[in-house]
Amino acid sequence: MHLTIRKLEAQPTRFLKQLFRFGWEQALSCLFPVVIFASLALTKFLPLPFLPRYDWLLIICLLMQWAMVKSGLETKDELKVITLFHIIGLALELFKVHMGSWAYPEEGYSKVFGVPLYSGFMYASVASYLCQAWRRLKVDLVKWPPFLAVVPLAAAIYLNFFTHHYWIDIRWWLSGMVLVVFWRSWVSYEVGGILYRMPLALSFVLIGFFIWIAENIATFFGAWEYPNQADAWSLVHLGKVSSWLLLVIVSFLIVATLKQVKGKNSA
């Protein structure tokens, strides 16, 4: 009887410990995004001298990236992945700002066609999180779909961000394709020596939702501005979760594909 009670009491304690470990590893994996948010808040309420705000943000991001690699928090291979995301994100920013989807209203010497160069680091920070979490939680993929299914799907999702301005928006069709392609796929991860797993599609939804929350924080601190936020800040439309969900899928597919390729080469 007493043994049974002790076991029941130990279960919530064990759960809380595991939850704390998981949260701690996630927090460490979010180091780059946290620095970006802190920099946005700092430069919003405490203007720095000599240079416009966007230029200071670029300098801070560059210094942070250098420090991450120098300290060993990020490997050179991860830096290559993050740089790729910076380029992909910057290309998307240039197009979206040109189309009037959002804007960067402040001045800056480092703006190109209305887009400050620091904006690419916001996409790169997503890649940084994925790389860090992958390594810290010893992520493994179960029943990963074939390469010929993954790459065209990722390309179609990314291209739709551009083509829907001129053609129909097929994001919901693409979301359906994601469910079909990854229906049997799972992601496994380790916390405190215990192995867990969840459906891959669920992990996409969770990451996309938390990025939407981060987007609200970023726009509040003036990282960028949607048309409906020109006069006063307001909550980012919940429909943007679908956009971030698809972007997370592209990010995850690129990181996962590169990890798979590197694993095969190492073997």
mmCIF file of C-alpha atoms in Angstrom:
data_model
loop_
_atom_site.group_PDB
_atom_site.id
_atom_site.type_symbol
_atom_site.label_atom_id
_atom_site.label_comp_id
_atom_site.label_asym_id
_atom_site.label_seq_id
_atom_site.Cartn_x
_atom_site.Cartn_y
_atom_site.Cartn_z
ATOM 1 C CA MET A 1 0.000 0.000 0.000
ATOM 2 C CA HIS A 2 2.695 2.490 1.056
ATOM 3 C CA LEU A 3 4.819 1.434 -1.935
ATOM 4 C CA THR A 4 1.918 2.112 -4.307
ATOM 5 C CA ILE A 5 1.374 5.591 -2.821
ATOM 6 C CA ARG A 6 5.085 6.403 -3.195
ATOM 7 C CA LYS A 7 4.959 5.341 -6.856
ATOM 8 C CA LEU A 8 1.910 7.530 -7.488
ATOM 9 C CA GLU A 9 3.618 10.481 -5.776
ATOM 10 C CA ALA A 10 6.797 9.894 -7.769
ATOM 11 C CA GLN A 11 5.012 10.008 -11.135
ATOM 12 C CA PRO A 12 4.032 13.719 -11.014
ATOM 13 C CA THR A 13 7.515 14.579 -9.701
ATOM 14 C CA ARG A 14 9.173 12.649 -12.525
ATOM 15 C CA PHE A 15 6.854 14.313 -15.055
ATOM 16 C CA LEU A 16 7.704 17.801 -13.755
ATOM 17 C CA LYS A 17 11.426 17.041 -13.825
ATOM 18 C CA GLN A 18 11.202 15.821 -17.408
ATOM 19 C CA LEU A 19 9.098 18.834 -18.365
ATOM 20 C CA PHE A 20 11.699 21.148 -16.831
ATOM 21 C CA ARG A 21 14.534 19.356 -18.640
ATOM 22 C CA PHE A 22 12.649 19.599 -21.926
ATOM 23 C CA GLY A 23 11.914 23.311 -21.373
ATOM 24 C CA TRP A 24 15.543 23.990 -20.473
ATOM 25 C CA GLU A 25 16.840 22.305 -23.619
ATOM 26 C CA GLN A 26 14.295 24.220 -25.685
ATOM 27 C CA ALA A 27 15.360 27.493 -24.051
ATOM 28 C CA LEU A 28 19.019 26.799 -24.842
ATOM 29 C CA SER A 29 18.055 25.968 -28.426
ATOM 30 C CA CYS A 30 16.241 29.328 -28.689
ATOM 31 C CA LEU A 31 19.319 31.366 -27.726
ATOM 32 C CA PHE A 32 19.618 33.118 -31.098
ATOM 33 C CA PRO A 33 15.892 34.062 -31.298
ATOM 34 C CA VAL A 34 15.996 35.295 -27.688
ATOM 35 C CA VAL A 35 18.926 37.603 -28.496
ATOM 36 C CA ILE A 36 17.010 38.969 -31.486
ATOM 37 C CA PHE A 37 13.909 39.665 -29.361
ATOM 38 C CA ALA A 38 16.013 41.256 -26.618
ATOM 39 C CA SER A 39 17.746 43.448 -29.211
ATOM 40 C CA LEU A 40 14.400 44.513 -30.678
ATOM 41 C CA ALA A 41 13.133 45.475 -27.220
ATOM 42 C CA LEU A 42 16.385 47.249 -26.283
ATOM 43 C CA THR A 43 16.562 49.330 -29.466
ATOM 44 C CA LYS A 44 12.826 50.082 -29.288
ATOM 45 C CA PHE A 45 12.908 51.710 -25.856
ATOM 46 C CA LEU A 46 16.584 52.723 -25.650
ATOM 47 C CA PRO A 47 17.750 54.279 -28.944
ATOM 48 C CA LEU A 48 21.451 53.640 -29.609
ATOM 49 C CA PRO A 49 23.691 56.471 -30.898
ATOM 50 C CA PHE A 50 25.500 57.029 -34.235
ATOM 51 C CA LEU A 51 23.546 54.553 -36.373
ATOM 52 C CA PRO A 52 19.873 53.911 -37.181
ATOM 53 C CA ARG A 53 18.148 51.111 -35.329
ATOM 54 C CA TYR A 54 18.104 48.631 -38.236
ATOM 55 C CA ASP A 55 21.884 48.935 -38.604
ATOM 56 C CA TRP A 56 22.468 48.264 -34.918
ATOM 57 C CA LEU A 57 20.253 45.181 -35.180
ATOM 58 C CA LEU A 58 22.360 43.911 -38.088
ATOM 59 C CA ILE A 59 25.569 44.455 -36.109
ATOM 60 C CA ILE A 60 24.142 42.664 -33.059
ATOM 61 C CA CYS A 61 23.015 39.703 -35.197
ATOM 62 C CA LEU A 62 26.424 39.436 -36.878
ATOM 63 C CA LEU A 63 28.204 39.547 -33.511
ATOM 64 C CA MET A 64 25.825 36.946 -32.095
ATOM 65 C CA GLN A 65 26.392 34.643 -35.061
ATOM 66 C CA TRP A 66 30.166 35.012 -34.683
ATOM 67 C CA ALA A 67 29.932 34.301 -30.944
ATOM 68 C CA MET A 68 27.775 31.194 -31.501
ATOM 69 C CA VAL A 69 30.327 29.665 -33.865
ATOM 70 C CA LYS A 70 33.382 30.819 -31.895
ATOM 71 C CA SER A 71 32.027 29.359 -28.655
ATOM 72 C CA GLY A 72 31.126 26.053 -30.283
ATOM 73 C CA LEU A 73 27.386 26.481 -29.694
ATOM 74 C CA GLU A 74 27.019 26.143 -33.462
ATOM 75 C CA THR A 75 29.162 24.061 -35.762
ATOM 76 C CA LYS A 76 30.480 25.193 -39.138
ATOM 77 C CA ASP A 77 28.064 22.807 -40.860
ATOM 78 C CA GLU A 78 25.175 24.384 -38.959
ATOM 79 C CA LEU A 79 26.449 27.818 -39.974
ATOM 80 C CA LYS A 80 26.169 26.745 -43.634
ATOM 81 C CA VAL A 81 22.534 25.718 -43.075
ATOM 82 C CA ILE A 82 21.777 28.974 -41.251
ATOM 83 C CA THR A 83 23.396 31.014 -44.049
ATOM 84 C CA LEU A 84 21.205 29.199 -46.578
ATOM 85 C CA PHE A 85 18.134 30.173 -44.566
ATOM 86 C CA HIS A 86 19.343 33.769 -44.389
ATOM 87 C CA ILE A 87 19.454 33.886 -48.200
ATOM 88 C CA ILE A 88 16.079 32.148 -48.600
ATOM 89 C CA GLY A 89 14.473 34.454 -46.051
ATOM 90 C CA LEU A 90 15.990 37.606 -47.530
ATOM 91 C CA ALA A 91 14.726 36.686 -51.006
ATOM 92 C CA LEU A 92 11.225 36.227 -49.573
ATOM 93 C CA GLU A 93 11.454 39.540 -47.695
ATOM 94 C CA LEU A 94 12.496 41.469 -50.814
ATOM 95 C CA PHE A 95 9.533 40.099 -52.750
ATOM 96 C CA LYS A 96 6.937 40.495 -49.969
ATOM 97 C CA VAL A 97 7.955 44.068 -49.169
ATOM 98 C CA HIS A 98 7.832 44.909 -52.887
ATOM 99 C CA MET A 99 4.289 43.470 -53.037
ATOM 100 C CA GLY A 100 3.226 45.482 -49.973
ATOM 101 C CA SER A 101 2.571 42.485 -47.702
ATOM 102 C CA TRP A 102 4.491 44.233 -44.900
ATOM 103 C CA ALA A 103 7.000 47.055 -44.532
ATOM 104 C CA TYR A 104 10.061 48.289 -42.634
ATOM 105 C CA PRO A 105 9.201 51.954 -42.089
ATOM 106 C CA GLU A 106 12.369 53.084 -40.282
ATOM 107 C CA GLU A 107 15.534 54.415 -41.895
ATOM 108 C CA GLY A 108 18.733 52.407 -42.213
ATOM 109 C CA TYR A 109 21.971 52.350 -44.176
ATOM 110 C CA SER A 110 21.749 48.555 -44.486
ATOM 111 C CA LYS A 111 18.368 48.553 -46.261
ATOM 112 C CA VAL A 112 18.207 47.032 -49.754
ATOM 113 C CA PHE A 113 15.044 47.817 -51.744
ATOM 114 C CA GLY A 114 13.275 48.678 -48.502
ATOM 115 C CA VAL A 115 14.435 45.547 -46.634
ATOM 116 C CA PRO A 116 16.994 45.785 -43.810
ATOM 117 C CA LEU A 117 19.608 43.046 -43.999
ATOM 118 C CA TYR A 118 19.044 42.049 -40.376
ATOM 119 C CA SER A 119 15.658 40.602 -41.413
ATOM 120 C CA GLY A 120 17.363 37.546 -42.907
ATOM 121 C CA PHE A 121 18.597 36.657 -39.424
ATOM 122 C CA MET A 122 14.997 36.240 -38.237
ATOM 123 C CA TYR A 123 14.652 33.345 -40.670
ATOM 124 C CA ALA A 124 18.159 32.149 -39.834
ATOM 125 C CA SER A 125 17.183 32.073 -36.142
ATOM 126 C CA VAL A 126 14.492 29.486 -36.977
ATOM 127 C CA ALA A 127 17.173 27.330 -38.621
ATOM 128 C CA SER A 128 19.430 27.918 -35.612
ATOM 129 C CA TYR A 129 16.676 26.673 -33.292
ATOM 130 C CA LEU A 130 16.085 23.571 -35.417
ATOM 131 C CA CYS A 131 19.802 22.725 -35.566
ATOM 132 C CA GLN A 132 20.293 23.300 -31.842
ATOM 133 C CA ALA A 133 17.200 21.334 -30.802
ATOM 134 C CA TRP A 134 18.116 18.533 -33.204
ATOM 135 C CA ARG A 135 21.505 18.114 -31.539
ATOM 136 C CA ARG A 136 20.491 18.703 -27.915
ATOM 137 C CA LEU A 137 17.432 16.421 -27.984
ATOM 138 C CA LYS A 138 19.111 13.792 -30.209
ATOM 139 C CA VAL A 139 16.295 14.018 -32.730
ATOM 140 C CA ASP A 140 15.746 11.067 -35.030
ATOM 141 C CA LEU A 141 13.236 10.594 -37.833
ATOM 142 C CA VAL A 142 11.077 7.498 -38.109
ATOM 143 C CA LYS A 143 9.664 6.437 -41.505
ATOM 144 C CA TRP A 144 11.009 9.515 -43.289
ATOM 145 C CA PRO A 145 9.456 9.833 -46.791
ATOM 146 C CA PRO A 146 11.521 9.377 -49.967
ATOM 147 C CA PHE A 147 13.785 12.181 -51.146
ATOM 148 C CA LEU A 148 11.768 12.521 -54.378
ATOM 149 C CA ALA A 149 8.626 13.303 -52.355
ATOM 150 C CA VAL A 150 10.212 15.681 -49.835
ATOM 151 C CA VAL A 151 12.189 18.021 -52.109
ATOM 152 C CA PRO A 152 9.396 18.834 -54.637
ATOM 153 C CA LEU A 153 6.964 19.423 -51.759
ATOM 154 C CA ALA A 154 9.346 21.842 -50.015
ATOM 155 C CA ALA A 155 9.983 23.649 -53.325
ATOM 156 C CA ALA A 156 6.236 23.930 -54.053
ATOM 157 C CA ILE A 157 5.530 25.349 -50.562
ATOM 158 C CA TYR A 158 8.268 27.970 -50.910
ATOM 159 C CA LEU A 159 7.252 28.942 -54.464
ATOM 160 C CA ASN A 160 3.622 29.370 -53.392
ATOM 161 C CA PHE A 161 4.693 32.272 -51.156
ATOM 162 C CA PHE A 162 5.572 34.059 -54.423
ATOM 163 C CA THR A 163 3.111 32.690 -56.974
ATOM 164 C CA HIS A 164 -0.088 33.210 -54.955
ATOM 165 C CA HIS A 165 0.199 36.938 -55.682
ATOM 166 C CA TYR A 166 -0.314 36.184 -59.388
ATOM 167 C CA TRP A 167 -2.187 32.873 -59.296
ATOM 168 C CA ILE A 168 -4.425 30.965 -56.903
ATOM 169 C CA ASP A 169 -3.215 30.311 -53.363
ATOM 170 C CA ILE A 170 -2.747 26.554 -52.990
ATOM 171 C CA ARG A 171 -1.498 26.554 -49.402
ATOM 172 C CA TRP A 172 -4.392 24.367 -48.194
ATOM 173 C CA TRP A 173 -3.745 21.842 -50.949
ATOM 174 C CA LEU A 174 -0.094 21.853 -49.949
ATOM 175 C CA SER A 175 -1.066 21.387 -46.294
ATOM 176 C CA GLY A 176 -3.107 18.361 -47.358
ATOM 177 C CA MET A 177 -0.118 17.024 -49.268
ATOM 178 C CA VAL A 178 1.991 17.392 -46.113
ATOM 179 C CA LEU A 179 -0.464 15.190 -44.210
ATOM 180 C CA VAL A 180 -0.408 12.602 -46.997
ATOM 181 C CA VAL A 181 3.391 12.537 -47.353
ATOM 182 C CA PHE A 182 4.134 12.557 -43.608
ATOM 183 C CA TRP A 183 1.147 10.562 -42.368
ATOM 184 C CA ARG A 184 3.315 7.708 -41.091
ATOM 185 C CA SER A 185 6.330 9.834 -40.084
ATOM 186 C CA TRP A 186 7.336 10.362 -36.471
ATOM 187 C CA VAL A 187 10.036 12.376 -34.767
ATOM 188 C CA SER A 188 11.768 10.818 -31.768
ATOM 189 C CA TYR A 189 13.723 12.822 -29.189
ATOM 190 C CA GLU A 190 15.498 12.172 -25.922
ATOM 191 C CA VAL A 191 14.981 13.989 -22.610
ATOM 192 C CA GLY A 192 16.931 12.936 -19.528
ATOM 193 C CA GLY A 193 17.825 9.581 -21.083
ATOM 194 C CA ILE A 194 14.189 8.754 -21.864
ATOM 195 C CA LEU A 195 13.034 8.440 -25.464
ATOM 196 C CA TYR A 196 9.817 10.145 -26.587
ATOM 197 C CA ARG A 197 8.144 10.542 -29.948
ATOM 198 C CA MET A 198 5.340 12.485 -31.600
ATOM 199 C CA PRO A 199 3.770 12.629 -35.070
ATOM 200 C CA LEU A 200 5.890 14.819 -37.330
ATOM 201 C CA ALA A 201 2.842 16.767 -38.551
ATOM 202 C CA LEU A 202 2.008 17.689 -34.934
ATOM 203 C CA SER A 203 5.539 19.031 -34.388
ATOM 204 C CA PHE A 204 5.076 21.245 -37.481
ATOM 205 C CA VAL A 205 1.846 22.689 -36.047
ATOM 206 C CA LEU A 206 3.351 23.336 -32.601
ATOM 207 C CA ILE A 207 6.465 25.077 -33.953
ATOM 208 C CA GLY A 208 4.365 27.147 -36.381
ATOM 209 C CA PHE A 209 2.035 28.270 -33.581
ATOM 210 C CA PHE A 210 4.894 29.341 -31.307
ATOM 211 C CA ILE A 211 6.510 31.256 -34.186
ATOM 212 C CA TRP A 212 3.188 33.082 -34.645
ATOM 213 C CA ILE A 213 3.377 34.092 -30.972
ATOM 214 C CA ALA A 214 6.965 35.226 -31.567
ATOM 215 C CA GLU A 215 5.778 37.206 -34.606
ATOM 216 C CA ASN A 216 3.337 39.131 -32.413
ATOM 217 C CA ILE A 217 6.169 39.989 -30.024
ATOM 218 C CA ALA A 218 8.419 41.018 -32.924
ATOM 219 C CA THR A 219 5.837 43.305 -34.535
ATOM 220 C CA PHE A 220 5.057 44.837 -31.126
ATOM 221 C CA PHE A 221 8.720 45.831 -30.878
ATOM 222 C CA GLY A 222 8.670 47.173 -34.447
ATOM 223 C CA ALA A 223 10.680 44.458 -36.207
ATOM 224 C CA TRP A 224 8.390 45.006 -39.193
ATOM 225 C CA GLU A 225 4.877 46.313 -39.796
ATOM 226 C CA TYR A 226 1.777 44.859 -41.441
ATOM 227 C CA PRO A 227 -0.582 47.282 -43.246
ATOM 228 C CA ASN A 228 -3.176 47.029 -40.436
ATOM 229 C CA GLN A 229 -0.472 47.966 -37.887
ATOM 230 C CA ALA A 230 0.523 51.244 -39.551
ATOM 231 C CA ASP A 231 -1.484 53.438 -37.135
ATOM 232 C CA ALA A 232 -1.351 51.252 -34.022
ATOM 233 C CA TRP A 233 -0.150 47.776 -33.157
ATOM 234 C CA SER A 234 -2.709 44.997 -33.309
ATOM 235 C CA LEU A 235 -2.588 41.234 -33.031
ATOM 236 C CA VAL A 236 -1.285 39.459 -36.104
ATOM 237 C CA HIS A 237 -4.131 37.667 -37.871
ATOM 238 C CA LEU A 238 -4.456 34.062 -36.736
ATOM 239 C CA GLY A 239 -4.440 33.014 -40.388
ATOM 240 C CA LYS A 240 -0.709 33.756 -40.436
ATOM 241 C CA VAL A 241 -0.219 30.544 -38.446
ATOM 242 C CA SER A 242 -0.772 28.650 -41.704
ATOM 243 C CA SER A 243 1.990 30.673 -43.387
ATOM 244 C CA TRP A 244 4.422 30.025 -40.563
ATOM 245 C CA LEU A 245 3.389 26.367 -40.478
ATOM 246 C CA LEU A 246 4.334 25.992 -44.146
ATOM 247 C CA LEU A 247 7.561 27.949 -43.668
ATOM 248 C CA VAL A 248 8.486 25.734 -40.717
ATOM 249 C CA ILE A 249 7.862 22.691 -42.904
ATOM 250 C CA VAL A 250 10.235 24.081 -45.552
ATOM 251 C CA SER A 251 12.823 24.807 -42.843
ATOM 252 C CA PHE A 252 12.468 21.375 -41.264
ATOM 253 C CA LEU A 253 12.617 19.581 -44.622
ATOM 254 C CA ILE A 254 15.812 21.387 -45.612
ATOM 255 C CA VAL A 255 17.499 20.679 -42.265
ATOM 256 C CA ALA A 256 16.296 17.062 -42.220
ATOM 257 C CA THR A 257 17.368 16.430 -45.818
ATOM 258 C CA LEU A 258 20.829 17.863 -45.170
ATOM 259 C CA LYS A 259 21.120 15.770 -42.003
ATOM 260 C CA GLN A 260 20.104 12.658 -43.943
ATOM 261 C CA VAL A 261 22.610 13.398 -46.723
ATOM 262 C CA LYS A 262 25.406 14.077 -44.238
ATOM 263 C CA GLY A 263 24.563 10.903 -42.304
ATOM 264 C CA LYS A 264 24.794 8.811 -45.458
ATOM 265 C CA ASN A 265 28.084 10.458 -46.463
ATOM 266 C CA SER A 266 29.522 9.834 -42.987
ATOM 267 C CA ALA A 267 28.423 6.208 -43.141
#
